[in-house]
Amino acid sequence: MERPPHFICIQLPANPEYVLIVRLAVSGLANRLDFPYEEIEDIKLAVSEACNSIIAGSPPGSLILVECDSDGKTFEILVKTQSVDENDGALVPGSEQDMGLHIIRALMDDMEYLAKPGSGAVIRIRKNMSA
Amino acid sequence: MDIKVDKRKVEEGLGIVDILGEIDVYTSSWVKEAIAEFIKEGNYNIIINLEGVRYIDSTGLGVLIGALKRVKEHEGSISLICTNPQIKKIFNITGLSKIFAIYKSEEEALAAHKEG
């Protein structure tokens, strides 16, 4: 399948040690997409918080997947437990009680958090790009 | 490890913690341990210098809240030194700017402590 030019995908162990790598890669892509400095910092924090949350909700020893894409108008980042299918009908809206999810909501234009208790979760975040 | 925590005793019961690096889900346990140890040594009034911190996430904020809870048990205080607008923004978003006194410099934080 042909991928859009800005698509990047990172697979990593569900381990806090690796969140730094995601942060660096995603901020590099946001820079390539010409986001201003302040928004790059916001995206960095939002994607890290999404990883923290997904790692916390993933079974031990699992992998997480981070997919980034842009259509020129929106920058979209999907963070999920690798074994969870984001189109699975059994996913239900997760609890947004924790501070990390509150931070994502405040910094991004849109966030969707779906979970399958015991199996993992999916967080999709979107940031609009200025014209 | 992309984090460095230095502790300085200013006077009996008052100390400064200088943090350098990124406080995230991985490094926050080191920061938590260092501050907890400092509190155990009787430093119940602590100024945490975040001027060398390039990044903080919710787990880092959780460490600061935890430290505040512990010093409050001894009628102590935690104040912060922070001028980085990006980090101050996180304190504003989470409402923590109302809980922590945030100063622009060590001198300002020490002066506020003396005024009580």
Coordinates of C-alpha atoms in Angstrom, one line a residue:
Chain A
M1 CA 0.0 0.0 0.0
E2 CA 1.3 3.4 -0.9
R3 CA 2.0 5.6 2.1
P4 CA 1.8 9.4 2.2
P5 CA 5.1 11.3 2.3
H6 CA 5.0 12.3 5.9
F7 CA 4.0 8.9 7.4
I8 CA 6.3 7.5 10.1
C9 CA 5.8 4.5 12.2
I10 CA 7.7 3.5 15.3
Q11 CA 7.4 0.2 17.2
L12 CA 8.9 0.0 20.6
P13 CA 8.7 -2.0 23.9
A14 CA 6.0 -0.8 26.3
N15 CA 8.7 0.5 28.6
P16 CA 9.1 4.1 29.9
E17 CA 12.8 4.1 28.9
Y18 CA 11.9 4.4 25.3
V19 CA 9.5 7.4 25.4
L20 CA 12.4 9.8 24.9
I21 CA 13.0 8.2 21.4
V22 CA 9.3 8.8 20.4
R23 CA 9.5 12.4 21.7
L24 CA 12.7 13.1 19.6
A25 CA 11.3 11.5 16.4
V26 CA 7.9 13.2 16.6
S27 CA 9.4 16.6 17.3
G28 CA 11.7 16.1 14.3
L29 CA 8.8 15.4 12.1
A30 CA 6.8 18.4 13.5
N31 CA 9.8 20.6 12.7
R32 CA 9.8 19.2 9.2
L33 CA 6.1 20.1 8.9
D34 CA 7.0 23.7 9.8
F35 CA 5.2 23.9 13.1
P36 CA 6.4 26.8 15.2
Y37 CA 8.7 26.1 18.1
E38 CA 6.0 26.5 20.8
E39 CA 3.7 24.1 19.0
I40 CA 6.5 21.5 18.5
E41 CA 7.0 21.6 22.3
D42 CA 3.3 21.1 22.8
I43 CA 3.3 18.1 20.4
K44 CA 6.3 16.6 22.1
L45 CA 4.6 16.7 25.5
A46 CA 1.3 15.4 24.1
V47 CA 2.8 12.4 22.4
S48 CA 4.9 11.6 25.5
E49 CA 1.8 11.7 27.7
A50 CA 0.0 9.5 25.2
C51 CA 2.9 7.0 25.3
N52 CA 2.9 7.1 29.2
S53 CA -0.8 6.3 29.2
I54 CA -0.6 3.5 26.6
I55 CA 2.4 1.9 28.3
A56 CA 0.6 2.0 31.7
G57 CA -2.4 0.3 30.1
S58 CA -0.5 -2.3 28.1
P59 CA 0.1 -5.9 29.2
P60 CA 3.7 -6.6 30.5
G61 CA 6.1 -7.4 27.7
S62 CA 4.0 -6.0 25.0
L63 CA 4.9 -3.5 22.2
I64 CA 3.5 -0.1 21.4
L65 CA 3.1 1.4 18.0
V66 CA 3.3 5.2 17.2
E67 CA 2.0 6.3 13.8
C68 CA 2.3 9.9 12.5
D69 CA 0.8 11.3 9.4
S70 CA -0.2 14.6 7.9
D71 CA -2.5 15.6 5.0
G72 CA -1.1 19.1 5.0
K73 CA -4.0 20.4 7.2
T74 CA -3.7 18.2 10.2
F75 CA -0.9 16.4 12.0
E76 CA -2.3 13.1 13.4
I77 CA -0.6 10.8 15.8
L78 CA -1.9 7.4 16.8
V79 CA -0.3 5.7 19.8
K80 CA -1.6 2.2 20.7
T81 CA -0.8 -1.2 22.2
Q82 CA 0.5 -3.0 19.1
S83 CA -1.8 -6.0 19.5
V84 CA -4.9 -3.8 19.7
D85 CA -6.8 -3.1 16.4
E86 CA -7.9 0.5 16.5
N87 CA -11.0 -0.5 14.5
D88 CA -12.1 -3.1 17.0
G89 CA -15.7 -2.6 18.0
A90 CA -15.0 -3.8 21.5
L91 CA -12.9 -0.7 22.2
V92 CA -14.7 1.7 24.6
P93 CA -14.0 5.3 25.6
G94 CA -11.4 5.2 28.4
S95 CA -11.4 7.1 31.6
E96 CA -9.8 10.5 31.3
Q97 CA -9.1 11.1 34.9
D98 CA -5.4 11.2 34.8
M99 CA -3.4 14.5 34.5
G100 CA -1.6 13.3 31.3
L101 CA -4.8 13.0 29.3
H102 CA -5.9 16.4 30.6
I103 CA -2.7 17.9 29.3
I104 CA -3.2 16.3 25.9
R105 CA -6.7 17.7 25.7
A106 CA -5.4 21.2 26.6
L107 CA -2.6 21.3 24.1
M108 CA -4.0 19.5 21.1
D109 CA -7.0 20.3 18.9
D110 CA -8.6 16.8 19.2
M111 CA -8.0 13.6 21.2
E112 CA -9.7 10.3 21.2
Y113 CA -9.0 7.7 23.9
L114 CA -10.3 4.1 23.5
A115 CA -9.5 1.2 25.7
K116 CA -10.0 -2.6 25.8
P117 CA -9.5 -3.4 29.5
G118 CA -6.8 -6.0 30.0
S119 CA -5.7 -5.8 26.4
G120 CA -4.5 -2.3 25.8
A121 CA -5.6 1.1 24.4
V122 CA -5.5 3.5 21.5
I123 CA -5.0 7.3 21.7
R124 CA -5.4 9.4 18.6
I125 CA -4.4 13.0 18.8
R126 CA -4.7 15.8 16.2
K127 CA -3.1 19.2 15.8
N128 CA -4.2 21.6 13.1
M129 CA -1.6 23.1 10.9
S130 CA -1.7 26.8 10.2
A131 CA -2.4 27.8 6.6
Chain B
M1 CA 20.6 9.1 32.4
D2 CA 19.4 12.5 31.1
I3 CA 18.9 13.9 34.6
K4 CA 21.0 15.4 37.3
V5 CA 19.8 16.4 40.8
D6 CA 22.0 18.5 43.1
K7 CA 21.0 19.3 46.7
R8 CA 22.3 22.2 48.8
K9 CA 21.5 23.0 52.4
V10 CA 21.0 26.7 52.9
E11 CA 20.3 26.7 56.6
E12 CA 18.6 24.4 59.2
G13 CA 15.4 23.1 57.6
L14 CA 15.9 25.0 54.3
G15 CA 17.5 23.5 51.2
I16 CA 17.7 24.0 47.4
V17 CA 17.4 21.2 44.8
D18 CA 18.8 22.0 41.4
I19 CA 17.5 19.8 38.6
L20 CA 19.2 19.6 35.2
G21 CA 17.7 17.7 32.3
E22 CA 14.4 16.2 31.3
I23 CA 11.9 15.0 33.9
D24 CA 9.8 12.3 32.3
V25 CA 8.2 8.9 33.1
Y26 CA 11.6 7.3 33.1
T27 CA 13.8 9.9 34.9
S28 CA 11.2 11.0 37.5
S29 CA 11.9 8.1 39.8
W30 CA 15.5 9.4 40.3
V31 CA 14.1 12.9 41.1
K32 CA 11.5 11.5 43.5
E33 CA 14.2 9.5 45.3
A34 CA 16.6 12.4 45.6
I35 CA 13.9 14.8 47.0
A36 CA 12.5 12.2 49.4
E37 CA 16.0 11.6 50.8
F38 CA 16.5 15.4 51.2
I39 CA 13.2 15.6 53.1
K40 CA 14.2 12.7 55.3
E41 CA 17.3 14.7 56.3
G42 CA 15.0 17.3 57.8
N43 CA 14.8 19.8 54.9
Y44 CA 11.1 20.6 55.1
N45 CA 11.3 23.9 53.3
I46 CA 12.7 23.2 49.8
I47 CA 13.2 25.5 46.8
I48 CA 13.3 23.4 43.6
N49 CA 15.2 25.1 40.9
L50 CA 13.8 24.1 37.5
E51 CA 15.9 26.5 35.4
G52 CA 18.0 23.7 34.1
V53 CA 14.9 21.6 33.2
R54 CA 14.2 21.4 29.5
Y55 CA 11.1 19.2 29.7
I56 CA 8.6 18.0 32.4
D57 CA 5.6 15.7 32.0
S58 CA 2.7 14.7 34.3
T59 CA 4.9 12.1 36.1
G60 CA 7.4 14.9 36.9
L61 CA 4.5 17.1 38.2
G62 CA 3.4 14.1 40.2
V63 CA 6.8 14.0 41.9
L64 CA 6.5 17.7 42.9
I65 CA 3.0 17.2 44.2
G66 CA 4.2 14.1 46.2
A67 CA 7.1 16.1 47.7
L68 CA 4.7 18.9 48.6
K69 CA 2.4 16.5 50.5
R70 CA 5.4 15.1 52.5
V71 CA 6.7 18.5 53.6
K72 CA 3.2 19.7 54.5
E73 CA 3.1 16.9 57.0
H74 CA 5.9 18.8 58.8
E75 CA 4.4 22.2 58.1
G76 CA 7.0 22.8 55.4
S77 CA 6.9 24.3 51.9
I78 CA 8.0 23.7 48.3
S79 CA 8.6 26.6 46.1
L80 CA 9.9 26.6 42.5
I81 CA 12.2 28.7 40.4
C82 CA 11.1 28.7 36.8
T83 CA 11.2 31.2 34.0
N84 CA 10.8 28.8 31.0
P85 CA 7.5 29.8 29.4
Q86 CA 6.8 26.3 28.1
I87 CA 7.2 24.7 31.5
K88 CA 5.2 27.5 33.2
K89 CA 2.4 26.8 30.7
I90 CA 2.2 23.2 32.0
F91 CA 1.8 24.5 35.5
N92 CA -1.0 26.8 34.4
I93 CA -2.8 24.2 32.4
T94 CA -2.9 21.8 35.3
G95 CA -3.8 24.4 37.9
L96 CA -0.5 23.7 39.8
S97 CA 0.5 27.4 39.5
K98 CA -2.1 28.0 42.2
I99 CA -0.5 25.4 44.5
F100 CA 3.2 26.1 44.1
A101 CA 4.8 29.5 44.6
I102 CA 6.9 30.1 41.4
Y103 CA 9.8 32.6 41.5
K104 CA 12.0 34.0 38.8
S105 CA 15.3 33.6 40.7
E106 CA 16.9 32.0 43.7
E107 CA 17.3 35.4 45.4
E108 CA 13.6 36.0 44.9
A109 CA 12.6 32.6 46.3
L110 CA 15.0 33.0 49.3
A111 CA 13.6 36.5 50.1
A112 CA 10.0 35.2 50.0
H113 CA 11.0 32.4 52.4
K114 CA 12.5 34.9 54.8
E115 CA 9.4 37.0 54.7
G116 CA 7.5 33.8 55.6

